[in-house]
Amino acid sequence: MNSENELLVVSFGTTSAESRRLNIESVEQAIQEIAGESWKVCRCFTSQTIINIIAGKEGCRIDNIAEALERAAAAGVKNLVVQPTHLMKGLEYDKLCCILAKYSGSFARVAIGDPLFTSDEDYYRVADAIIEASTEYEDSGTALVFMGHGTEAAANGIYEKLQSVLNCKGKDDYYIGTVEATPSLNDVIRAVGEGSYKRVVLRPLMLVAGNHAVNDMASTMDPDSWYSRFCADGYETVCIIEGLGQISAVRDIYADHAYKAIASLEIQL
């Protein structure tokens, strides 16, 4: 492994060790496989709160972005690729780019990979991936509902675009909603209500099935959770607590984006 080449995988993070293993570590492994032995794949999280909780609970210290970049520069890394596991070029991606710009002079070459939803091809690949992962739940009386996070940024349009791609593929029983933006839960409930469904299957449209999936989506105690709201409307409701990182075809997209970023450096390995 060439110590001059580092590939930094940037994730929001999760306090669940099992969810980290299934969703974040699995993406990192896919990236390592495609990058090859000449690249050292490292991890950092953007949520300082999650970093602090993990340190206190597990005694494990994970770098934030600035710490990871300072460490890489001090270690003599010359060629740096940063691969975010973000879904979109939204506010978190913009923050990452701003921080990276401050450290760009510390390395000979720097490249940043694209988030999950970037090219038109990405949308079709993600659509195929979530369809394949949900096929066993499909029947004429079931609506498949995916819960995204949502953002105030213009990048929130990824959800509408993915919905359009799913519809183009004939998946009119697939619905996309968000926790914090549009389409809202009310929008999704209204759309599902226009069909003749008896059952609703809920899945997170997030890299990690973390707090949003467990609390906002699947809570049986919160009357405002997605589960409770659909149950209250008379649907048999099933929750699948699995992040996108558990889908191999999604991991492949992140790996391909990282590989393209490596290629953009045009270095001789």
CSV table of C-alpha atoms in Angstrom, one decimal:
chain,number,residue,atom,x,y,z
A,1,MET,CA,0.0,0.0,0.0
A,2,ASN,CA,1.4,3.4,-1.0
A,3,SER,CA,1.4,5.7,2.0
A,4,GLU,CA,1.4,8.7,-0.4
A,5,ASN,CA,-2.1,7.8,-1.6
A,6,GLU,CA,-5.1,8.2,0.7
A,7,LEU,CA,-8.8,7.8,0.0
A,8,LEU,CA,-10.9,9.5,2.7
A,9,VAL,CA,-14.5,8.2,3.0
A,10,VAL,CA,-16.6,10.9,4.6
A,11,SER,CA,-19.9,9.9,6.3
A,12,PHE,CA,-22.3,11.6,8.6
A,13,GLY,CA,-21.9,8.7,11.0
A,14,THR,CA,-24.0,6.6,13.3
A,15,THR,CA,-23.8,5.7,17.0
A,16,SER,CA,-24.9,2.1,16.3
A,17,ALA,CA,-21.8,-0.1,15.9
A,18,GLU,CA,-23.9,-2.7,14.0
A,19,SER,CA,-25.3,-0.1,11.6
A,20,ARG,CA,-21.8,1.2,11.0
A,21,ARG,CA,-20.6,-2.2,10.1
A,22,LEU,CA,-23.5,-3.0,7.8
A,23,ASN,CA,-23.7,0.3,6.0
A,24,ILE,CA,-20.6,2.5,6.4
A,25,GLU,CA,-17.9,-0.1,6.7
A,26,SER,CA,-19.4,-2.1,3.8
A,27,VAL,CA,-19.2,1.0,1.5
A,28,GLU,CA,-15.6,1.6,2.6
A,29,GLN,CA,-14.7,-2.0,1.8
A,30,ALA,CA,-16.3,-1.7,-1.6
A,31,ILE,CA,-14.2,1.4,-2.3
A,32,GLN,CA,-11.1,-0.3,-1.0
A,33,GLU,CA,-11.7,-3.2,-3.4
A,34,ILE,CA,-12.0,-1.0,-6.5
A,35,ALA,CA,-9.2,1.4,-5.4
A,36,GLY,CA,-6.7,-1.4,-5.0
A,37,GLU,CA,-3.7,-1.9,-2.7
A,38,SER,CA,-2.0,1.3,-3.8
A,39,TRP,CA,-4.6,3.4,-1.9
A,40,LYS,CA,-5.2,3.5,1.9
A,41,VAL,CA,-8.9,4.0,2.7
A,42,CYS,CA,-9.6,6.0,5.8
A,43,ARG,CA,-12.8,7.0,7.6
A,44,CYS,CA,-14.1,10.3,9.0
A,45,PHE,CA,-17.5,11.5,10.2
A,46,THR,CA,-19.0,14.9,9.8
A,47,SER,CA,-21.2,14.8,13.0
A,48,GLN,CA,-19.1,15.8,16.0
A,49,THR,CA,-22.0,14.7,18.3
A,50,ILE,CA,-21.8,11.2,16.9
A,51,ILE,CA,-18.0,11.2,17.2
A,52,ASN,CA,-18.2,12.2,20.8
A,53,ILE,CA,-20.8,9.6,21.7
A,54,ILE,CA,-18.8,6.8,20.1
A,55,ALA,CA,-15.7,8.0,21.9
A,56,GLY,CA,-17.5,7.9,25.2
A,57,LYS,CA,-19.4,4.7,24.7
A,58,GLU,CA,-16.9,2.6,22.8
A,59,GLY,CA,-13.5,4.3,23.5
A,60,CYS,CA,-13.0,4.6,19.8
A,61,ARG,CA,-11.9,7.9,18.3
A,62,ILE,CA,-13.1,8.8,14.8
A,63,ASP,CA,-11.7,11.8,13.0
A,64,ASN,CA,-13.8,14.7,11.9
A,65,ILE,CA,-13.0,16.2,8.5
A,66,ALA,CA,-10.4,18.8,9.7
A,67,GLU,CA,-8.7,16.2,11.9
A,68,ALA,CA,-8.5,13.7,9.1
A,69,LEU,CA,-7.1,16.2,6.6
A,70,GLU,CA,-4.5,17.4,9.2
A,71,ARG,CA,-3.5,13.8,9.9
A,72,ALA,CA,-3.1,13.0,6.2
A,73,ALA,CA,-1.0,16.1,5.6
A,74,ALA,CA,1.2,15.3,8.6
A,75,ALA,CA,1.6,11.7,7.4
A,76,GLY,CA,3.0,12.9,4.1
A,77,VAL,CA,0.0,12.0,1.9
A,78,LYS,CA,0.5,13.5,-1.6
A,79,ASN,CA,-2.5,12.3,-3.5
A,80,LEU,CA,-5.8,12.6,-1.7
A,81,VAL,CA,-9.2,11.5,-2.9
A,82,VAL,CA,-12.2,12.4,-0.7
A,83,GLN,CA,-15.3,10.3,-1.3
A,84,PRO,CA,-18.5,11.4,0.5
A,85,THR,CA,-21.3,9.0,1.2
A,86,HIS,CA,-23.8,11.8,1.1
A,87,LEU,CA,-26.8,11.3,-1.2
A,88,MET,CA,-26.7,14.7,-2.9
A,89,LYS,CA,-24.7,17.9,-3.4
A,90,GLY,CA,-26.6,19.6,-0.6
A,91,LEU,CA,-25.6,21.7,2.4
A,92,GLU,CA,-23.3,19.0,4.0
A,93,TYR,CA,-21.5,18.4,0.7
A,94,ASP,CA,-21.0,22.2,0.3
A,95,LYS,CA,-19.5,22.3,3.8
A,96,LEU,CA,-17.2,19.4,2.9
A,97,CYS,CA,-16.0,21.2,-0.2
A,98,CYS,CA,-15.3,24.4,1.8
A,99,ILE,CA,-13.2,22.6,4.4
A,100,LEU,CA,-11.3,20.7,1.8
A,101,ALA,CA,-10.5,23.9,-0.1
A,102,LYS,CA,-8.7,25.2,3.0
A,103,TYR,CA,-6.4,22.2,3.1
A,104,SER,CA,-5.9,21.7,-0.7
A,105,GLY,CA,-2.5,23.3,-0.6
A,106,SER,CA,-1.3,20.6,1.8
A,107,PHE,CA,-1.4,17.9,-0.9
A,108,ALA,CA,0.1,17.6,-4.4
A,109,ARG,CA,-3.2,16.4,-5.9
A,110,VAL,CA,-6.8,16.4,-4.5
A,111,ALA,CA,-10.0,15.1,-6.0
A,112,ILE,CA,-13.5,14.8,-4.5
A,113,GLY,CA,-15.9,12.0,-5.6
A,114,ASP,CA,-19.5,12.5,-6.5
A,115,PRO,CA,-22.3,11.8,-4.0
A,116,LEU,CA,-24.8,9.0,-4.7
A,117,PHE,CA,-27.2,11.0,-6.8
A,118,THR,CA,-25.2,13.0,-9.4
A,119,SER,CA,-25.6,11.8,-13.0
A,120,ASP,CA,-28.8,10.6,-14.7
A,121,GLU,CA,-27.3,7.1,-14.7
A,122,ASP,CA,-27.0,7.2,-10.9
A,123,TYR,CA,-30.7,7.7,-10.6
A,124,TYR,CA,-31.5,4.7,-12.8
A,125,ARG,CA,-28.9,2.6,-10.9
A,126,VAL,CA,-30.3,3.5,-7.5
A,127,ALA,CA,-33.9,2.9,-8.8
A,128,ASP,CA,-32.9,-0.6,-10.0
A,129,ALA,CA,-31.1,-1.3,-6.7
A,130,ILE,CA,-34.1,-0.4,-4.4
A,131,ILE,CA,-36.5,-2.2,-6.7
A,132,GLU,CA,-34.4,-5.4,-6.5
A,133,ALA,CA,-34.1,-5.0,-2.7
A,134,SER,CA,-37.9,-4.7,-2.4
A,135,THR,CA,-39.2,-7.2,-5.0
A,136,GLU,CA,-40.2,-9.7,-2.3
A,137,TYR,CA,-42.7,-7.2,-0.9
A,138,GLU,CA,-44.4,-6.3,-4.1
A,139,ASP,CA,-48.0,-7.3,-4.8
A,140,SER,CA,-51.1,-5.6,-6.1
A,141,GLY,CA,-52.2,-4.5,-2.6
A,142,THR,CA,-48.9,-3.1,-1.4
A,143,ALA,CA,-47.4,0.4,-1.5
A,144,LEU,CA,-43.6,0.7,-1.1
A,145,VAL,CA,-42.8,3.9,0.7
A,146,PHE,CA,-39.2,5.2,1.0
A,147,MET,CA,-38.3,7.8,3.6
A,148,GLY,CA,-35.6,10.3,2.7
A,149,HIS,CA,-34.1,13.0,5.0
A,150,GLY,CA,-34.8,16.0,2.9
A,151,THR,CA,-33.0,19.4,2.8
A,152,GLU,CA,-33.7,23.1,2.4
A,153,ALA,CA,-31.1,23.2,-0.5
A,154,ALA,CA,-32.1,23.0,-4.1
A,155,ALA,CA,-30.6,19.5,-4.1
A,156,ASN,CA,-33.9,18.3,-2.5
A,157,GLY,CA,-35.0,17.8,-6.1
A,158,ILE,CA,-33.3,14.4,-6.1
A,159,TYR,CA,-36.4,12.9,-4.4
A,160,GLU,CA,-38.8,14.1,-7.1
A,161,LYS,CA,-36.3,13.0,-9.8
A,162,LEU,CA,-36.0,9.5,-8.3
A,163,GLN,CA,-39.8,9.3,-8.1
A,164,SER,CA,-40.0,10.2,-11.8
A,165,VAL,CA,-37.5,7.5,-12.7
A,166,LEU,CA,-39.4,4.9,-10.7
A,167,ASN,CA,-42.6,5.9,-12.4
A,168,CYS,CA,-40.8,5.6,-15.8
A,169,LYS,CA,-39.9,2.0,-14.8
A,170,GLY,CA,-43.6,1.3,-14.2
A,171,LYS,CA,-43.3,1.3,-10.4
A,172,ASP,CA,-46.3,3.4,-9.7
A,173,ASP,CA,-46.6,1.6,-6.3
A,174,TYR,CA,-43.3,3.1,-5.2
A,175,TYR,CA,-43.5,6.4,-3.3
A,176,ILE,CA,-40.7,8.8,-2.1
A,177,GLY,CA,-41.2,11.1,0.9
A,178,THR,CA,-38.9,13.1,3.3
A,179,VAL,CA,-38.7,13.8,7.0
A,180,GLU,CA,-37.8,17.5,6.7
A,181,ALA,CA,-38.8,18.7,3.3
A,182,THR,CA,-41.0,17.8,0.3
A,183,PRO,CA,-42.6,15.5,-0.5
A,184,SER,CA,-43.7,15.4,3.1
A,185,LEU,CA,-45.4,12.5,4.9
A,186,ASN,CA,-48.7,14.2,4.3
A,187,ASP,CA,-48.0,14.3,0.6
A,188,VAL,CA,-47.1,10.6,0.6
A,189,ILE,CA,-50.2,9.6,2.6
A,190,ARG,CA,-52.4,11.5,0.2
A,191,ALA,CA,-50.8,9.9,-2.8
A,192,VAL,CA,-51.0,6.4,-1.3
A,193,GLY,CA,-54.6,7.0,-0.5
A,194,GLU,CA,-55.4,7.5,-4.1
A,195,GLY,CA,-54.6,3.8,-4.7
A,196,SER,CA,-56.4,0.7,-3.5
A,197,TYR,CA,-53.6,-0.5,-1.1
A,198,LYS,CA,-54.1,-2.6,2.0
A,199,ARG,CA,-50.5,-2.8,3.0
A,200,VAL,CA,-47.7,-0.2,3.2
A,201,VAL,CA,-44.0,-1.3,3.4
A,202,LEU,CA,-41.7,1.5,4.8
A,203,ARG,CA,-38.0,1.7,4.1
A,204,PRO,CA,-35.4,4.4,4.7
A,205,LEU,CA,-33.8,6.1,1.7
A,206,MET,CA,-30.7,6.9,3.7
A,207,LEU,CA,-27.2,5.4,3.7
A,208,VAL,CA,-27.7,4.3,7.4
A,209,ALA,CA,-30.9,3.2,9.1
A,210,GLY,CA,-30.3,5.3,12.1
A,211,ASN,CA,-32.4,7.5,14.4
A,212,HIS,CA,-34.7,8.8,11.6
A,213,ALA,CA,-35.5,5.2,10.5
A,214,VAL,CA,-36.0,4.0,14.1
A,215,ASN,CA,-37.9,6.9,15.5
A,216,ASP,CA,-39.4,9.0,12.7
A,217,MET,CA,-40.3,6.0,10.5
A,218,ALA,CA,-40.8,2.9,12.6
A,219,SER,CA,-41.7,4.1,16.2
A,220,THR,CA,-44.8,2.3,17.5
A,221,MET,CA,-45.0,4.7,20.4
A,222,ASP,CA,-44.9,8.0,18.6
A,223,PRO,CA,-48.3,8.8,17.1
A,224,ASP,CA,-46.6,11.1,14.5
A,225,SER,CA,-44.2,8.4,13.2
A,226,TRP,CA,-44.7,7.2,9.6
A,227,TYR,CA,-45.6,3.8,11.0
A,228,SER,CA,-48.3,5.2,13.3
A,229,ARG,CA,-49.8,7.5,10.7
A,230,PHE,CA,-50.2,4.7,8.1
A,231,CYS,CA,-51.6,2.3,10.8
A,232,ALA,CA,-54.1,5.0,11.9
A,233,ASP,CA,-55.3,5.2,8.3
A,234,GLY,CA,-56.1,1.5,8.3
A,235,TYR,CA,-53.1,0.0,6.5
A,236,GLU,CA,-51.2,-3.1,7.5
A,237,THR,CA,-47.8,-1.4,7.9
A,238,VAL,CA,-44.4,-3.1,7.8
A,239,CYS,CA,-41.0,-1.4,8.5
A,240,ILE,CA,-37.8,-2.6,7.0
A,241,ILE,CA,-34.9,-1.1,9.0
A,242,GLU,CA,-32.1,-1.4,6.5
A,243,GLY,CA,-29.9,1.4,5.1
A,244,LEU,CA,-28.9,1.8,1.5
A,245,GLY,CA,-25.4,0.8,2.5
A,246,GLN,CA,-26.7,-2.8,2.9
A,247,ILE,CA,-27.5,-2.9,-0.8
A,248,SER,CA,-24.5,-4.1,-2.9
A,249,ALA,CA,-25.6,-2.3,-6.0
A,250,VAL,CA,-25.6,1.0,-4.1
A,251,ARG,CA,-22.2,0.3,-2.7
A,252,ASP,CA,-21.0,-0.2,-6.2
A,253,ILE,CA,-22.1,3.3,-7.2
A,254,TYR,CA,-20.1,4.9,-4.4
A,255,ALA,CA,-17.1,2.7,-5.4
A,256,ASP,CA,-17.4,3.8,-9.1
A,257,HIS,CA,-17.5,7.4,-8.1
A,258,ALA,CA,-14.4,7.0,-6.0
A,259,TYR,CA,-12.6,5.2,-8.9
A,260,LYS,CA,-13.5,8.1,-11.3
A,261,ALA,CA,-12.1,10.6,-8.7
A,262,ILE,CA,-8.9,8.5,-8.6
A,263,ALA,CA,-8.7,8.5,-12.4
A,264,SER,CA,-9.1,12.3,-12.5
A,265,LEU,CA,-5.8,12.7,-10.7
A,266,GLU,CA,-4.0,11.2,-13.7
A,267,ILE,CA,-1.2,9.8,-11.6
A,268,GLN,CA,1.0,6.8,-12.5
A,269,LEU,CA,0.5,4.1,-9.9
